PDB file of C-alpha atoms in Angstrom:
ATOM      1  CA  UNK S   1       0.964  14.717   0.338  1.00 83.00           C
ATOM      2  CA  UNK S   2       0.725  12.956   3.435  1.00 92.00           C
ATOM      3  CA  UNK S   3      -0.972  14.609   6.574  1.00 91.00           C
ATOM      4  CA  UNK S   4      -0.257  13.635   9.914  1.00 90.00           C
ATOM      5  CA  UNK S   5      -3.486  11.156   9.922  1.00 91.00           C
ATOM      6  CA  UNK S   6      -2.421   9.080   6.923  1.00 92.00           C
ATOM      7  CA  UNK S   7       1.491   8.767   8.090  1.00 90.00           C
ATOM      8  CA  UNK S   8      -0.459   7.406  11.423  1.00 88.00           C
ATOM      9  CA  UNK S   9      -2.049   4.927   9.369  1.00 92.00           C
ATOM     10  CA  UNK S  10       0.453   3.836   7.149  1.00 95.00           C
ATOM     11  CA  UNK S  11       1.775   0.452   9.250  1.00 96.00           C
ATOM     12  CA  UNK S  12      -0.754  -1.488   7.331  1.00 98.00           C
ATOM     13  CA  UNK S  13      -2.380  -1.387   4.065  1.00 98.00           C
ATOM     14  CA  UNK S  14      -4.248  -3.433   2.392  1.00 98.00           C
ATOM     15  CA  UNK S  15      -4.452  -3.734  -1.167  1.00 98.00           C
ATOM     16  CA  UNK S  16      -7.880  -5.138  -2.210  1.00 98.00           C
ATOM     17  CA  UNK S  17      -8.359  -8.352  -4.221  1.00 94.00           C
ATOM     18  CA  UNK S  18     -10.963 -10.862  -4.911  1.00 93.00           C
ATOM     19  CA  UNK S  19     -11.483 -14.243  -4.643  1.00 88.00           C
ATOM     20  CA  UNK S  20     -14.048 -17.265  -4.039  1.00 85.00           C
ATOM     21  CA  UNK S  21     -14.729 -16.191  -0.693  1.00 86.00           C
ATOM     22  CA  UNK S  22     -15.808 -12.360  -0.783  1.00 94.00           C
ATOM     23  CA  UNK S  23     -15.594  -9.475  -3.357  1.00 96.00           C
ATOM     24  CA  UNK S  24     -13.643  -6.309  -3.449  1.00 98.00           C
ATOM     25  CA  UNK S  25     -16.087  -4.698  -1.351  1.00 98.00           C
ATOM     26  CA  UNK S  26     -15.892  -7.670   1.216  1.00 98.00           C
ATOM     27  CA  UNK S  27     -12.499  -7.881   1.441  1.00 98.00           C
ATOM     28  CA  UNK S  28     -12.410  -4.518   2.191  1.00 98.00           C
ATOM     29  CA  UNK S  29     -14.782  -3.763   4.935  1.00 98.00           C
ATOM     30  CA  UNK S  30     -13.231  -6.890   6.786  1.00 98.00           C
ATOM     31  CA  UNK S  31     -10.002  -5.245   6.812  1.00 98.00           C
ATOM     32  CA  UNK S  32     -11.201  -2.200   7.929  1.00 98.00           C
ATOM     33  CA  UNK S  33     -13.547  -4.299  10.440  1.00 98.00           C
ATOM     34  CA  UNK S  34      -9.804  -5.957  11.693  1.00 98.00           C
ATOM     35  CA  UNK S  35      -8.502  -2.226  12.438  1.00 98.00           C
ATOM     36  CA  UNK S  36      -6.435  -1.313   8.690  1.00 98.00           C
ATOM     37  CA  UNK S  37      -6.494   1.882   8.123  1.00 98.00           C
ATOM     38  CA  UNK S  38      -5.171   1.781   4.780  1.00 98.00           C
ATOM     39  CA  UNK S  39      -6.736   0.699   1.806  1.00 98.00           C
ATOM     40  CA  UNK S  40      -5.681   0.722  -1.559  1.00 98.00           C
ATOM     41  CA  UNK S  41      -8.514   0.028  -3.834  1.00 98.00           C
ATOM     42  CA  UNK S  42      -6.434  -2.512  -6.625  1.00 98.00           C
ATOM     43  CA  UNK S  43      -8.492  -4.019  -9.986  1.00 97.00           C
ATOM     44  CA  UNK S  44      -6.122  -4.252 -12.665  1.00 92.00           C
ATOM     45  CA  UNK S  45      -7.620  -4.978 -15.916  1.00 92.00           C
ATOM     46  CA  UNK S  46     -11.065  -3.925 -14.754  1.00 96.00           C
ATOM     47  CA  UNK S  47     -12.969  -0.804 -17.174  1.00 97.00           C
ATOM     48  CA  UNK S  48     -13.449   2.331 -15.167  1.00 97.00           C
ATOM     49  CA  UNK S  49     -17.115   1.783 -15.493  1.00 98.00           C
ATOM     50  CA  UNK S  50     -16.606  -1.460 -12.954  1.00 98.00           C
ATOM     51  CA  UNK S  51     -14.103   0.332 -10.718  1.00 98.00           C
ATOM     52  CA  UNK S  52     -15.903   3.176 -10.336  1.00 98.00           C
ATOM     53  CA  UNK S  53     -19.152   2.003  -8.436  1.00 98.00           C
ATOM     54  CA  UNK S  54     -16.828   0.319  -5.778  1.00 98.00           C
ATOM     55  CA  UNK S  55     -13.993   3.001  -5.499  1.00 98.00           C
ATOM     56  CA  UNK S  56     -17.147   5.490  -4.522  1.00 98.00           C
ATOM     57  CA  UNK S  57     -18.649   2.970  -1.859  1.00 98.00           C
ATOM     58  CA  UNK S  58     -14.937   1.938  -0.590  1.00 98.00           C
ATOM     59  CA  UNK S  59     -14.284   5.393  -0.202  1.00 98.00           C
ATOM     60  CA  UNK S  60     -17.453   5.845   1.980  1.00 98.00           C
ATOM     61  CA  UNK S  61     -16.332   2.609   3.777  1.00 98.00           C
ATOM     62  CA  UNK S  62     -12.728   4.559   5.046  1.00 98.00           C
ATOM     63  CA  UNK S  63     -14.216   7.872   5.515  1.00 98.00           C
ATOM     64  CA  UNK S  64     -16.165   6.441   8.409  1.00 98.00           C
ATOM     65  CA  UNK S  65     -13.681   4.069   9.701  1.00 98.00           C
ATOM     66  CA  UNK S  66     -11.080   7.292   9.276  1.00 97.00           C
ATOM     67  CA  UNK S  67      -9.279   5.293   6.336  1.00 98.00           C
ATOM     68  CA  UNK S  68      -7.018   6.280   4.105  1.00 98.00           C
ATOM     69  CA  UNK S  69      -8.474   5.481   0.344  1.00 98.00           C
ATOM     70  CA  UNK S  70      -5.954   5.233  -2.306  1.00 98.00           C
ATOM     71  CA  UNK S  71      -6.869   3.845  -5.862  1.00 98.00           C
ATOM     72  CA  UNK S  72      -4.703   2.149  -7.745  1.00 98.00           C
ATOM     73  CA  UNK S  73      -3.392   4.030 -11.270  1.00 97.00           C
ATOM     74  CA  UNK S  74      -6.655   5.966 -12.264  1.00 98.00           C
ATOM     75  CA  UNK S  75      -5.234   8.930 -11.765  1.00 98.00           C
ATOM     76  CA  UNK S  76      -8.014  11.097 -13.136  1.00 98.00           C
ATOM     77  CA  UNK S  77     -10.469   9.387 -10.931  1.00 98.00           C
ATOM     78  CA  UNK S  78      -8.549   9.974  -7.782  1.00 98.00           C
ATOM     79  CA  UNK S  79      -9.195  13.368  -8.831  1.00 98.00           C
ATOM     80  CA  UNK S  80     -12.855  13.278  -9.756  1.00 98.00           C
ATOM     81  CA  UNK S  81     -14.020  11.341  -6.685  1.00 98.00           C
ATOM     82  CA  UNK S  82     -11.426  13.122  -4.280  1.00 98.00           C
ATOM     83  CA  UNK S  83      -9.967  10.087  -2.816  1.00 98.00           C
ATOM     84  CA  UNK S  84      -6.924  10.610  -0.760  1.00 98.00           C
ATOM     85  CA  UNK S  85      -4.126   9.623  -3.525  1.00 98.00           C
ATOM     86  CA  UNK S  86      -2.766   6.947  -6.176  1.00 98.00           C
ATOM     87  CA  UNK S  87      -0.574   4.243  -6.304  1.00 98.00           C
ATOM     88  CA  UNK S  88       1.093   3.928  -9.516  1.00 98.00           C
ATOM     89  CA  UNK S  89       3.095   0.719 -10.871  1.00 96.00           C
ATOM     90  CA  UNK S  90       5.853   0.723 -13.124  1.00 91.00           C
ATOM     91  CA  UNK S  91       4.216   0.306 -16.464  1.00 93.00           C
ATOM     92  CA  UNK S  92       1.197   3.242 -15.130  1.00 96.00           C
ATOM     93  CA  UNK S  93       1.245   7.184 -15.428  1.00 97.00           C
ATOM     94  CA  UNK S  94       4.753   8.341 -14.578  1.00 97.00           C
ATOM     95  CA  UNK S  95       4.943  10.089 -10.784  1.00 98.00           C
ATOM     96  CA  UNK S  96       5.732  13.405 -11.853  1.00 97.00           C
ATOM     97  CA  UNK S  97       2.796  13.549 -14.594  1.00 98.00           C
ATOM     98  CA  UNK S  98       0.374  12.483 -11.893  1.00 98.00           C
ATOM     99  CA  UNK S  99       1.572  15.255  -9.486  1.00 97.00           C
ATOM    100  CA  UNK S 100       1.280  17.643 -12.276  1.00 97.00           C
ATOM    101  CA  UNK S 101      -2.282  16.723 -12.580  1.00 98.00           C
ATOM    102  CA  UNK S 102      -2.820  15.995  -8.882  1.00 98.00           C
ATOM    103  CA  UNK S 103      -1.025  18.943  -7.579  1.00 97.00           C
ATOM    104  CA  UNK S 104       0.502  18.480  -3.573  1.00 95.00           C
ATOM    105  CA  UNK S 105      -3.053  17.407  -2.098  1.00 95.00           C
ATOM    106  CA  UNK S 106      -2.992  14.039  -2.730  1.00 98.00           C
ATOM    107  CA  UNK S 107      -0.586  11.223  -1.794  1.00 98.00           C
ATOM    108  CA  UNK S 108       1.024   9.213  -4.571  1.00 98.00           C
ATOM    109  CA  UNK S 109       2.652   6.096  -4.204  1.00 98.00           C
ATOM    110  CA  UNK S 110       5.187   4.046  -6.545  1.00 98.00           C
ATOM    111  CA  UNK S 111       6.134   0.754  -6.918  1.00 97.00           C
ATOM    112  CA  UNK S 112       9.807   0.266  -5.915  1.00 97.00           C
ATOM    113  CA  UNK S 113      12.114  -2.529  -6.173  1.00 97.00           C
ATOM    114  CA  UNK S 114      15.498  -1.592  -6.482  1.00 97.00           C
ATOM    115  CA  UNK S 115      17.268   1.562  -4.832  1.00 98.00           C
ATOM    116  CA  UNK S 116      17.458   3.198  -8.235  1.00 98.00           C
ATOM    117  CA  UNK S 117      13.671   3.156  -8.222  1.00 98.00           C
ATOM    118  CA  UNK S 118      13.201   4.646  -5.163  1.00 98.00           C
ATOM    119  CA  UNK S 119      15.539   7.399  -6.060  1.00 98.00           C
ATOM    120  CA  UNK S 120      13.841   8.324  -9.237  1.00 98.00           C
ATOM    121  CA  UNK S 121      10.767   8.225  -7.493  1.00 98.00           C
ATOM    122  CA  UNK S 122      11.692  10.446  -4.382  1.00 97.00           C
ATOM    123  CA  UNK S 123      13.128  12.796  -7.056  1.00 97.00           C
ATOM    124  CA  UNK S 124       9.877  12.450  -8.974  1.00 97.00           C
ATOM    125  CA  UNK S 125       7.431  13.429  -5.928  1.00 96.00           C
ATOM    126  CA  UNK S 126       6.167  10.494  -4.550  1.00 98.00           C
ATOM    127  CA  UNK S 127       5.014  10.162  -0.859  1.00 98.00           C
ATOM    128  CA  UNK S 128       6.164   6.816  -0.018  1.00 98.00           C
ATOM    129  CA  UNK S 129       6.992   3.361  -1.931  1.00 98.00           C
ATOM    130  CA  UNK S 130       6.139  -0.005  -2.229  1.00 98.00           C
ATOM    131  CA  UNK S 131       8.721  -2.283  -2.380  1.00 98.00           C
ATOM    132  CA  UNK S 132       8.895  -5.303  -3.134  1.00 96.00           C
ATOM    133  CA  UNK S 133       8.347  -8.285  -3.524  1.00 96.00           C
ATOM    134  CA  UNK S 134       9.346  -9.819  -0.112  1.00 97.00           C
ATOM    135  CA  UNK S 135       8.655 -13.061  -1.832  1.00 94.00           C
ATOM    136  CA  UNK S 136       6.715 -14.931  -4.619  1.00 83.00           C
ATOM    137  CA  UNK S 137       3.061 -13.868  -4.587  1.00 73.00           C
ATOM    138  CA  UNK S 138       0.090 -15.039  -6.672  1.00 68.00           C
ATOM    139  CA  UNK S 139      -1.737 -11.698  -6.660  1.00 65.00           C
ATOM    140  CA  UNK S 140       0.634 -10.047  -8.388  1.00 66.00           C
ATOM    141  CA  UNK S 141       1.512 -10.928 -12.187  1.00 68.00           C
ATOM    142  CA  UNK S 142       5.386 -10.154 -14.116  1.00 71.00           C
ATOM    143  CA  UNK S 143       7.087 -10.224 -10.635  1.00 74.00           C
ATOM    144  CA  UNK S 144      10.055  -8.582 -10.129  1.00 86.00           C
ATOM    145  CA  UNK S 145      12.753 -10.240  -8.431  1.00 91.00           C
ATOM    146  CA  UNK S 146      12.068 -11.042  -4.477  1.00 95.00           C
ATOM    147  CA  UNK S 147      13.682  -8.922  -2.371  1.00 97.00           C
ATOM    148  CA  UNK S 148      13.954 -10.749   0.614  1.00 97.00           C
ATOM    149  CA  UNK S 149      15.158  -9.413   4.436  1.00 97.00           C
ATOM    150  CA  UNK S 150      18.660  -8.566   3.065  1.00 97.00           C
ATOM    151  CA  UNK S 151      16.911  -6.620   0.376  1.00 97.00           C
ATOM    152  CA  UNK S 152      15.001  -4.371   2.551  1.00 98.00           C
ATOM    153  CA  UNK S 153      18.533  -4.245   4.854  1.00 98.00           C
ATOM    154  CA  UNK S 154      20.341  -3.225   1.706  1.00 98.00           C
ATOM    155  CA  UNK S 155      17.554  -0.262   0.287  1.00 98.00           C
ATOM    156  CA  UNK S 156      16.592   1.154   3.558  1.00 98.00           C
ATOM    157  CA  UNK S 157      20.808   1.375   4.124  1.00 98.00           C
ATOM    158  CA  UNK S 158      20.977   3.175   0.936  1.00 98.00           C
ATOM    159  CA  UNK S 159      18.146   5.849   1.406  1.00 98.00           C
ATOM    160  CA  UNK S 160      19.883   6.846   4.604  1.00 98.00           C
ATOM    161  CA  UNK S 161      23.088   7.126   2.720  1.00 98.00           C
ATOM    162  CA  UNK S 162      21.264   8.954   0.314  1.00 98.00           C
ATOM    163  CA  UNK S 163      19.386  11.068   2.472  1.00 98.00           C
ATOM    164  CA  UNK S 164      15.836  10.250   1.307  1.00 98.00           C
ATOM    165  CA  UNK S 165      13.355  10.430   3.994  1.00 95.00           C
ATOM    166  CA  UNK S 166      10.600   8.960   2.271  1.00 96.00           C
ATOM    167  CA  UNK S 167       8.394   6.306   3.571  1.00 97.00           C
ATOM    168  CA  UNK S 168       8.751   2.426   2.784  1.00 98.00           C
ATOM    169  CA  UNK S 169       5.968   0.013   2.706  1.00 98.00           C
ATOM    170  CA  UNK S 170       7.144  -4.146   2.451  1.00 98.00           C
ATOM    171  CA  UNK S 171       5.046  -6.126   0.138  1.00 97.00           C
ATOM    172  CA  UNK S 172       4.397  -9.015  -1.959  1.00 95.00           C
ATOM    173  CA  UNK S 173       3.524 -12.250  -0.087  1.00 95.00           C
ATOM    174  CA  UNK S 174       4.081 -11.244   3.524  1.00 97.00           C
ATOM    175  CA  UNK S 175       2.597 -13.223   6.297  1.00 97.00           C
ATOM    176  CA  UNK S 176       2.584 -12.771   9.971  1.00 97.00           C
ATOM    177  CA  UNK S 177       5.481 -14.545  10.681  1.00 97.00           C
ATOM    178  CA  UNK S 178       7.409 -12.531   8.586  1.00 98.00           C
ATOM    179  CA  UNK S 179       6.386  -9.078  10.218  1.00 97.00           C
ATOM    180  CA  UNK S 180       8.771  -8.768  13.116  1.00 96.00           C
ATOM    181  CA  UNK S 181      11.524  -9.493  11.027  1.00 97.00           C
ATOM    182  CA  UNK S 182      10.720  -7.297   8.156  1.00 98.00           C
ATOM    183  CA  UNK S 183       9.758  -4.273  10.420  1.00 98.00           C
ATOM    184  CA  UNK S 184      13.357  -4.264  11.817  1.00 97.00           C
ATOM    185  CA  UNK S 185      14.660  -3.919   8.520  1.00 98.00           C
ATOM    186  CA  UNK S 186      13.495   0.101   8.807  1.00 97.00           C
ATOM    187  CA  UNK S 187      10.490   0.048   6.384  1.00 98.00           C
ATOM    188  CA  UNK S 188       7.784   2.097   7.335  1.00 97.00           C
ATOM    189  CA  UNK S 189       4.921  -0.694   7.278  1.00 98.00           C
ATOM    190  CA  UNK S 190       3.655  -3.828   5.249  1.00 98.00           C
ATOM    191  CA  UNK S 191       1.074  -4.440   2.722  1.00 98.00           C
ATOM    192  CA  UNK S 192      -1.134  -7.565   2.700  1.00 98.00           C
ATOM    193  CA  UNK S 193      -3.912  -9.090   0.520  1.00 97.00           C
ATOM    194  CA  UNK S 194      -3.907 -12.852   0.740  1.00 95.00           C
ATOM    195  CA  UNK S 195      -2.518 -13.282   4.103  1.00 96.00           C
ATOM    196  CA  UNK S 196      -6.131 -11.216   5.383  1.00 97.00           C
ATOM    197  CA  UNK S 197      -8.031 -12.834   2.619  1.00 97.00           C
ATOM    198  CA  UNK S 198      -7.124 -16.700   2.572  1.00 95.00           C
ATOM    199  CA  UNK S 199      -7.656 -16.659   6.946  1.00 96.00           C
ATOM    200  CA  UNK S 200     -10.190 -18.605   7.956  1.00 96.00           C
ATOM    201  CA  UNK S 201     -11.453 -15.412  10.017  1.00 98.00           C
ATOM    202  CA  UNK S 202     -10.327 -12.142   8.239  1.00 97.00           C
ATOM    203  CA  UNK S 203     -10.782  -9.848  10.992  1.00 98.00           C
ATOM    204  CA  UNK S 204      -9.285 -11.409  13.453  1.00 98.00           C
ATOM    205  CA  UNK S 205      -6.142 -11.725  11.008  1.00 98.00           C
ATOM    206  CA  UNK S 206      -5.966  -7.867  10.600  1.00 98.00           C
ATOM    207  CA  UNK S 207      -6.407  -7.810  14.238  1.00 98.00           C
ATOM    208  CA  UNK S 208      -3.254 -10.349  14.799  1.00 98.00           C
ATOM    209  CA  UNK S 209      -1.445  -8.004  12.070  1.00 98.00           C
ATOM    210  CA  UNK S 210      -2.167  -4.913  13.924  1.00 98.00           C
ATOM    211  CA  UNK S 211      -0.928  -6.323  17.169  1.00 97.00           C
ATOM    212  CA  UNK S 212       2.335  -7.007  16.033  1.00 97.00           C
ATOM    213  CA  UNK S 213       2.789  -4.106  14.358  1.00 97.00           C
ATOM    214  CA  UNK S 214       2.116  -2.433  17.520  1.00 96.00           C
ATOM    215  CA  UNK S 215       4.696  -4.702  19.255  1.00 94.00           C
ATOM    216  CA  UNK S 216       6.952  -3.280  17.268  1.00 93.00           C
ATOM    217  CA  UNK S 217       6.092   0.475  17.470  1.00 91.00           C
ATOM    218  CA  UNK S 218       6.266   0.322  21.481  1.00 91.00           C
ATOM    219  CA  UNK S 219       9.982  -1.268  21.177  1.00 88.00           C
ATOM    220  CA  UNK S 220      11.187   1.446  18.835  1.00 84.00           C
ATOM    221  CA  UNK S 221      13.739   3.202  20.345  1.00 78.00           C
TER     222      UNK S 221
END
């Protein structure tokens, strides 16, 4: 369940990934160094064994910074190391059998792409979504299809029709000239990984990121 600090940090999150330029680890303390406050801790196809080394010293990372940690689909390790929640995908642990195991401590997250998804997963117990993609990505592999502006327009539309106040994160190969745009669609924040990873400076990406998001929160009506 989200407290009041995580929904405060919930514009940006950053989903961890690695490439020639700095490691899981790296990537992460950069975005944390750029002001994120959200971290999702992502290594698909990696044993626990591997994960497990850097989820404890990520963790460490955001409690310092005042980070939310989130792991990606190892549910029972979210438990073990008390991280604050889990993101689950569409092919990992179904919501409502992680929040039986889980209980209403943690946060859980699901991927969403369609309204239908979003529904099943408000029903199911999750804490917010991640929607997308915006657009293509290379980070991601068996892409849905891209959602685009009038996609966000069109599920955001349908939740208030719906009446389900959950939260709504954009993602899936968002840059900064995107943010303004997708931010008035009604989503609750954006998630990034190459856009902070591929700068030529990291930090001050996040830093540019944050900005705008804050732009945006102080013309909110």
């Amino acid at each position: 369940m989200m407290n009041r600090e995580a929904k405060a940090n919930f514009s940006l999150q950053f989903i961890s990934h690695t490439n020639g330029n700095t490691t899981y680890l790296g990537g992460i303390r950069m975005a944390l160094e750029g002001g994120c406050r959200w971290i999702q801790l992502r290594m698909k196809g990696a044993a626990d064994s591997e994960v497990e080394p850097i989820a404890v010293e990520s963790q460490k990372m955001c409690r310092e910074a005042g980070a939310t940690f989130v792991i990606d689909d190892r549910v029972e390790m979210v438990k073990r190391l008390g991280a604050d929640g889990v993101h689950l995908g569409k092919n990992d642990m179904p919501i409502s059998e992680a929040r039986r195991i889980l209980g209403d401590t943690f946060i859980i997250g699901g991927t969403a792409n369609t309204i239908a998804d979003v529904e099943d997963h408000w029903k199911s117990g999750a804490d917010y979504v991640g929607c997308g993609p915006f657009r293509f990505t290379t980070t991601k592999e068996k892409l849905s299809p891209v959602l685009g502006i009038g996609g966000y327009e069109n599920i955001v539309a349908e939740m208030n029709r719906r009446d389900i106040g959950m939260p709504v994160v954009a993602i899936g190969g968002i840059t900064t000239d995107d943010i303004t745009a997708i931010m008035a669609t009604g989503v609750s924040g954006i998630a990034v990984s190459g856009t902070i990873l591929r700068a030529d400076d990291p930090v001050e990406k996040a830093q540019e990121i944050m900005r705008l998001l804050a732009i945006h929160e102080r013309q909110m009506p």
